[in-house]
Amino acid sequence: MDYQNVIDRIHGQLQDLWGQGRVADYIPALAKVDPRQFGIAVATLDGQEFRTGDAQVCFSIQSISKVFTLAMVTGRIGDDIWKAVGREPSGNPFNSLVQLEYEHGLPRNPFINAGALVVTDRLISLYPHPKDAMLEFVRALCANDDIYYDKEIARSERLNADRNLALAYFMKSFGNIENDVETLLDVYCHQCAISMSCADLARAFLFLSNRGVNPFDGRQVLTVSQAKRLGALMLTCGFYDESGDFAFRAGLPGKSGVGGGIAAYIPGNLAITVWSPELNRHGNSLIGMAALEHFTTDIGNSIF
Ligand code: GLU
C-alpha cells in the first residue's frame, strides 16, 4: 500500500476546510497556536513511517494523554480500576459535571475529564514520581527520549482549571479521589501538556496495534486482553460526544485532544496521527476527523 501517496493526497485536498473550525481558547496558551497547521504521520508494524505536512511539529497532546495514563494504571492494577471508573459512553461534553451527581461520583468512562482525573489520581497513588514516570513511559513507547512537558501550557491550564478542580473535589466528596486535589491537578495539567509530533504519536500508538507489545523494545506493556479493552474504549468513548460519529465515519479506535491531535490505529497493521488545531463544536479536530475518514476510505481498510 502506497501510504505516502494516500496521505499526501488527503493533505492536499483538505486544506480547503481551514477556517471552518476554532482553536481551543479556554486554555490561553492553546489559543496562541497558529491554526493553519496540518500534519499526518503513519507508522506501520513492519517498521515503515510516512509523513506529510506538519508531521514533525510538536503540539500539546491534551486528552490523547488519557490513553497513556490508563495504560499505565491498568498495566499495574488491572481490573481494579473499573471499580472507580465506568466503561460506557457519556454522550456529554468532555468536561461535563451533570452525570456525576446522580451516578455517585463514579465517572462514566476514563476518557471524559472526570474519568481521566480518577485514573491520574490512581497513577499518583502507584508511582512515587508520577510526572517522571509518565514521560519515561511515553518516551519508551515512541522510542524518543526528547519528549517533554510544555511548561507554559501546563501553567496556563493549571491557572484556568476551575472546572477540573470542581470535578475533582466533587468526586473526592464521594470518596473516589485518593490524593490531594492540588497535586492531582498539577499532574493532570502536565499530562495534557506533553508535547509530541504526529510522527512521535503514531509510533507511540503502535503498541496498541501490536497486541500490547511495544515494537521498539519488545516489552509487553499491556496483556492482549487489556490492549483489546483499551481499543474498545477508544472506539466507544474516544471522541467525547462525537464518538459514535467518528466510529461511523472512520471505523477506527482512536483518541482526540483539544490541541487538535487525533491518534488512531488498525490492529495488526498501523497507527496514524493527524494534527490540525481548528476544532469542531464537539472539541475534535475538524480536519483531523475528515482526514481519518478519507484515509480509511482510500485504503479500503478499517477495523470493520
Ligand atoms: N486539558 C484539557 C482539559 O482537561 C483536556 C481536554 C481534552 O483534550 O479533551 O480541559
XYZ file of C-alpha atoms and ligand atoms in Angstrom:
314
model
C 0.000 0.000 0.000
C 1.401 3.389 -1.018
C 0.561 5.247 2.193
C 2.739 8.207 1.232
C 0.656 8.877 -1.825
C -2.582 8.474 0.145
C -1.653 10.916 2.923
C -0.115 13.450 0.509
C -3.369 13.488 -1.458
C -5.505 13.893 1.678
C -3.219 16.664 2.887
C -3.644 18.495 -0.404
C -7.421 18.058 -0.551
C -8.426 19.053 2.974
C -6.748 22.414 3.306
C -9.960 23.885 1.903
C -11.504 23.202 5.324
C -9.296 25.744 7.094
C -11.330 28.477 8.720
C -14.366 26.268 9.460
C -13.302 25.341 12.999
C -11.903 27.207 16.005
C -8.756 26.696 18.026
C -9.438 25.813 21.702
C -9.357 29.078 23.614
C -10.345 28.062 27.155
C -6.636 27.474 27.835
C -4.941 30.782 26.872
C -1.652 29.164 25.823
C -3.531 26.923 23.359
C -5.342 29.897 21.854
C -1.987 31.229 20.641
C -1.289 28.230 18.366
C -1.234 29.029 14.639
C -4.466 27.413 13.353
C -3.204 26.799 9.815
C -1.152 23.732 10.545
C -1.860 20.216 9.385
C 0.277 17.119 9.676
C -0.265 13.398 9.142
C 2.033 10.533 10.134
C 1.626 6.791 9.649
C 3.784 4.154 11.366
C 3.427 0.528 10.349
C 4.214 -2.563 12.358
C 6.712 -3.651 9.725
C 8.806 -0.583 10.555
C 7.852 1.908 7.860
C 6.987 5.542 8.538
C 5.229 8.038 6.292
C 4.785 11.755 6.976
C 3.286 14.774 5.321
C 2.745 18.460 6.140
C 3.474 19.486 9.727
C 4.016 15.915 10.912
C 7.222 16.801 12.769
C 5.878 19.864 14.603
C 5.309 19.270 18.324
C 1.891 20.114 19.745
C 0.062 19.673 23.037
C -1.411 16.170 23.063
C -4.062 17.086 25.678
C -6.604 14.283 26.084
C -4.652 11.820 23.958
C -2.574 11.501 27.143
C -5.574 9.789 28.759
C -4.713 6.668 26.746
C -1.200 6.603 28.190
C -2.252 7.125 31.812
C -4.940 4.467 31.511
C -2.402 2.053 30.023
C -0.002 2.762 32.906
C -2.668 2.231 35.551
C -4.301 -0.876 34.052
C -0.830 -2.301 33.471
C -0.271 -2.071 37.239
C -3.649 -2.706 38.887
C -5.599 -4.415 36.098
C -9.345 -4.639 36.564
C -9.353 -2.804 39.897
C -9.551 0.489 38.033
C -13.092 -0.443 36.909
C -14.313 -0.165 40.474
C -13.618 3.571 40.252
C -14.476 4.385 36.595
C -17.181 3.137 34.240
C -16.936 1.935 30.654
C -19.921 3.479 28.923
C -20.009 6.407 26.512
C -21.232 9.517 28.293
C -22.966 11.327 25.450
C -21.876 14.507 27.215
C -19.095 17.034 26.597
C -15.631 16.129 27.884
C -15.760 18.402 30.930
C -19.384 17.869 31.941
C -20.397 17.617 35.603
C -24.007 16.585 35.149
C -23.854 12.786 35.348
C -21.534 12.715 38.335
C -24.055 13.596 40.984
C -26.688 11.022 40.211
C -24.032 8.397 39.444
C -22.456 8.957 42.885
C -19.093 10.318 41.801
C -18.340 7.369 39.502
C -17.384 8.785 36.082
C -18.873 7.148 33.016
C -15.553 6.336 31.339
C -11.819 7.068 31.574
C -11.772 9.456 28.610
C -14.049 12.188 29.862
C -12.229 14.561 32.210
C -13.838 13.188 35.370
C -12.726 9.644 34.496
C -9.266 10.762 33.466
C -8.853 12.592 36.770
C -9.655 9.375 38.646
C -7.134 7.446 36.541
C -4.440 10.074 37.157
C -5.278 10.007 40.848
C -4.592 6.252 40.927
C -1.394 6.813 38.956
C -0.241 9.205 41.694
C -1.009 6.509 44.285
C 1.005 3.950 42.306
C 4.085 5.940 41.292
C 6.217 7.975 43.730
C 7.261 10.325 40.890
C 4.249 10.289 38.555
C 5.396 13.069 36.202
C 8.767 11.407 35.635
C 7.091 8.030 35.223
C 4.702 9.362 32.573
C 7.487 10.854 30.493
C 9.516 7.687 30.778
C 6.512 5.612 29.707
C 5.738 7.738 26.653
C 9.387 8.047 25.645
C 9.747 4.254 25.646
C 6.573 3.831 23.596
C 7.752 6.101 20.802
C 11.478 5.410 21.178
C 12.226 9.102 21.550
C 13.925 10.392 24.699
C 13.272 14.021 23.755
C 9.552 14.024 24.627
C 8.931 16.824 27.135
C 6.261 18.747 29.035
C 5.404 22.152 27.576
C 5.638 24.061 30.850
C 3.867 27.144 29.509
C 0.823 25.111 28.518
C 0.839 23.209 31.824
C 0.947 26.502 33.756
C -1.717 28.135 31.621
C -4.042 25.155 32.016
C -3.465 24.994 35.765
C -4.400 28.675 36.090
C -7.640 28.020 34.206
C -8.601 24.688 35.759
C -11.657 25.700 37.756
C -13.922 23.161 36.124
C -11.452 20.302 36.533
C -10.915 21.327 40.154
C -14.678 21.245 40.634
C -14.857 17.751 39.124
C -12.025 16.504 41.331
C -13.394 17.967 44.578
C -16.858 16.690 43.748
C -15.567 13.157 43.229
C -13.467 13.441 46.377
C -16.663 14.151 48.297
C -17.860 10.718 47.139
C -14.565 9.133 48.239
C -13.426 8.491 44.662
C -10.211 10.574 44.770
C -7.374 9.301 46.976
C -4.861 12.144 46.735
C -4.661 15.847 47.408
C -6.614 17.648 44.650
C -3.920 20.301 44.080
C -1.348 17.568 43.439
C -3.790 15.783 41.163
C -4.396 18.917 39.086
C -0.691 19.564 38.767
C -0.047 16.072 37.401
C -3.144 16.169 35.183
C -2.194 19.548 33.666
C 1.272 18.204 32.934
C -0.011 15.061 31.212
C -2.193 17.245 28.969
C 0.856 19.407 28.193
C 3.015 16.558 26.900
C 4.421 17.848 23.643
C 4.714 15.406 20.748
C 4.652 15.410 16.962
C 2.374 13.326 14.744
C 5.389 11.150 13.969
C 6.038 10.519 17.703
C 2.399 9.812 18.441
C 1.951 7.380 15.571
C 4.923 5.391 16.886
C 3.592 5.627 20.456
C 0.256 4.070 19.408
C 1.867 1.123 17.642
C 1.886 -0.999 20.808
C -1.914 -0.985 20.642
C -1.935 -2.383 17.135
C 0.689 -4.915 18.292
C -1.433 -6.697 20.939
C 0.051 -4.639 23.761
C 3.729 -5.199 22.882
C 5.993 -2.182 22.343
C 7.558 -2.991 18.955
C 10.642 -0.888 19.732
C 11.822 -2.748 22.828
C 9.696 -5.902 22.755
C 8.177 -5.181 26.170
C 4.623 -6.393 26.882
C 3.082 -3.087 28.046
C -0.446 -4.498 28.328
C -1.812 -8.010 28.091
C -3.617 -8.895 24.856
C -6.903 -8.576 26.713
C -6.044 -5.179 28.225
C -4.975 -3.867 24.815
C -8.254 -5.060 23.319
C -10.205 -3.311 26.064
C -8.305 -0.066 25.621
C -9.140 -0.171 21.917
C -12.804 -0.873 22.620
C -12.957 2.121 24.962
C -11.350 4.358 22.370
C -13.851 3.241 19.757
C -16.836 3.905 22.021
C -15.611 6.864 24.112
C -12.537 8.383 22.441
C -14.180 11.418 20.844
C -16.312 12.942 23.601
C -19.942 13.206 22.498
C -18.920 12.583 18.891
C -17.556 9.077 19.433
C -20.370 7.389 17.531
C -19.870 9.667 14.586
C -16.126 9.064 14.461
C -16.665 5.288 14.569
C -19.236 5.681 11.800
C -17.014 7.854 9.623
C -13.535 6.412 10.188
C -14.168 2.970 11.719
C -11.076 3.110 13.927
C -10.281 3.107 17.632
C -8.694 6.477 18.404
C -8.389 9.363 20.801
C -8.613 13.064 20.192
C -7.384 16.038 22.200
C -8.335 19.702 22.234
C -4.833 20.541 20.965
C -6.178 19.302 17.607
C -4.472 15.920 17.544
C -6.074 12.546 16.831
C -4.219 9.249 17.199
C -5.821 6.058 15.866
C -4.783 2.606 14.750
C -5.659 -0.509 12.776
C -4.915 -3.665 14.827
C -2.094 -5.757 13.434
C -1.231 -3.129 10.879
C -0.527 0.533 11.598
C -1.036 3.636 13.702
C -1.907 7.032 12.263
C -1.893 10.506 13.789
C -3.387 13.659 12.327
C -2.964 17.128 13.792
C -4.708 20.333 12.841
C -5.615 22.760 15.644
C -9.020 24.032 14.488
C -11.744 22.145 16.357
C -15.361 21.431 15.516
C -18.116 22.171 18.031
C -17.512 18.864 19.869
C -13.852 19.735 20.503
C -12.400 17.378 17.889
C -10.026 18.444 15.119
C -12.252 19.305 12.187
C -9.640 18.478 9.562
C -8.387 15.518 11.606
C -11.805 13.848 11.612
C -12.142 14.365 7.858
C -8.592 13.155 7.194
C -9.142 9.867 9.019
C -12.435 9.290 7.257
C -10.690 9.814 3.919
C -7.774 7.615 4.960
C -9.809 4.505 5.766
C -11.981 5.070 2.708
C -8.978 5.469 0.412
C -7.079 2.428 1.708
C -10.269 0.332 1.922
C -9.386 -0.836 5.411
C -10.588 -0.127 8.941
C -11.493 -2.407 11.833
C -14.752 -3.354 10.108
N -6.668 19.731 29.179
C -7.972 19.540 28.768
C -8.959 19.681 29.900
O -8.922 18.970 30.846
C -8.089 18.228 28.062
C -9.270 18.294 27.256
C -9.205 17.466 26.043
O -8.239 17.422 25.283
O -10.241 16.846 25.854
O -9.804 20.515 29.881
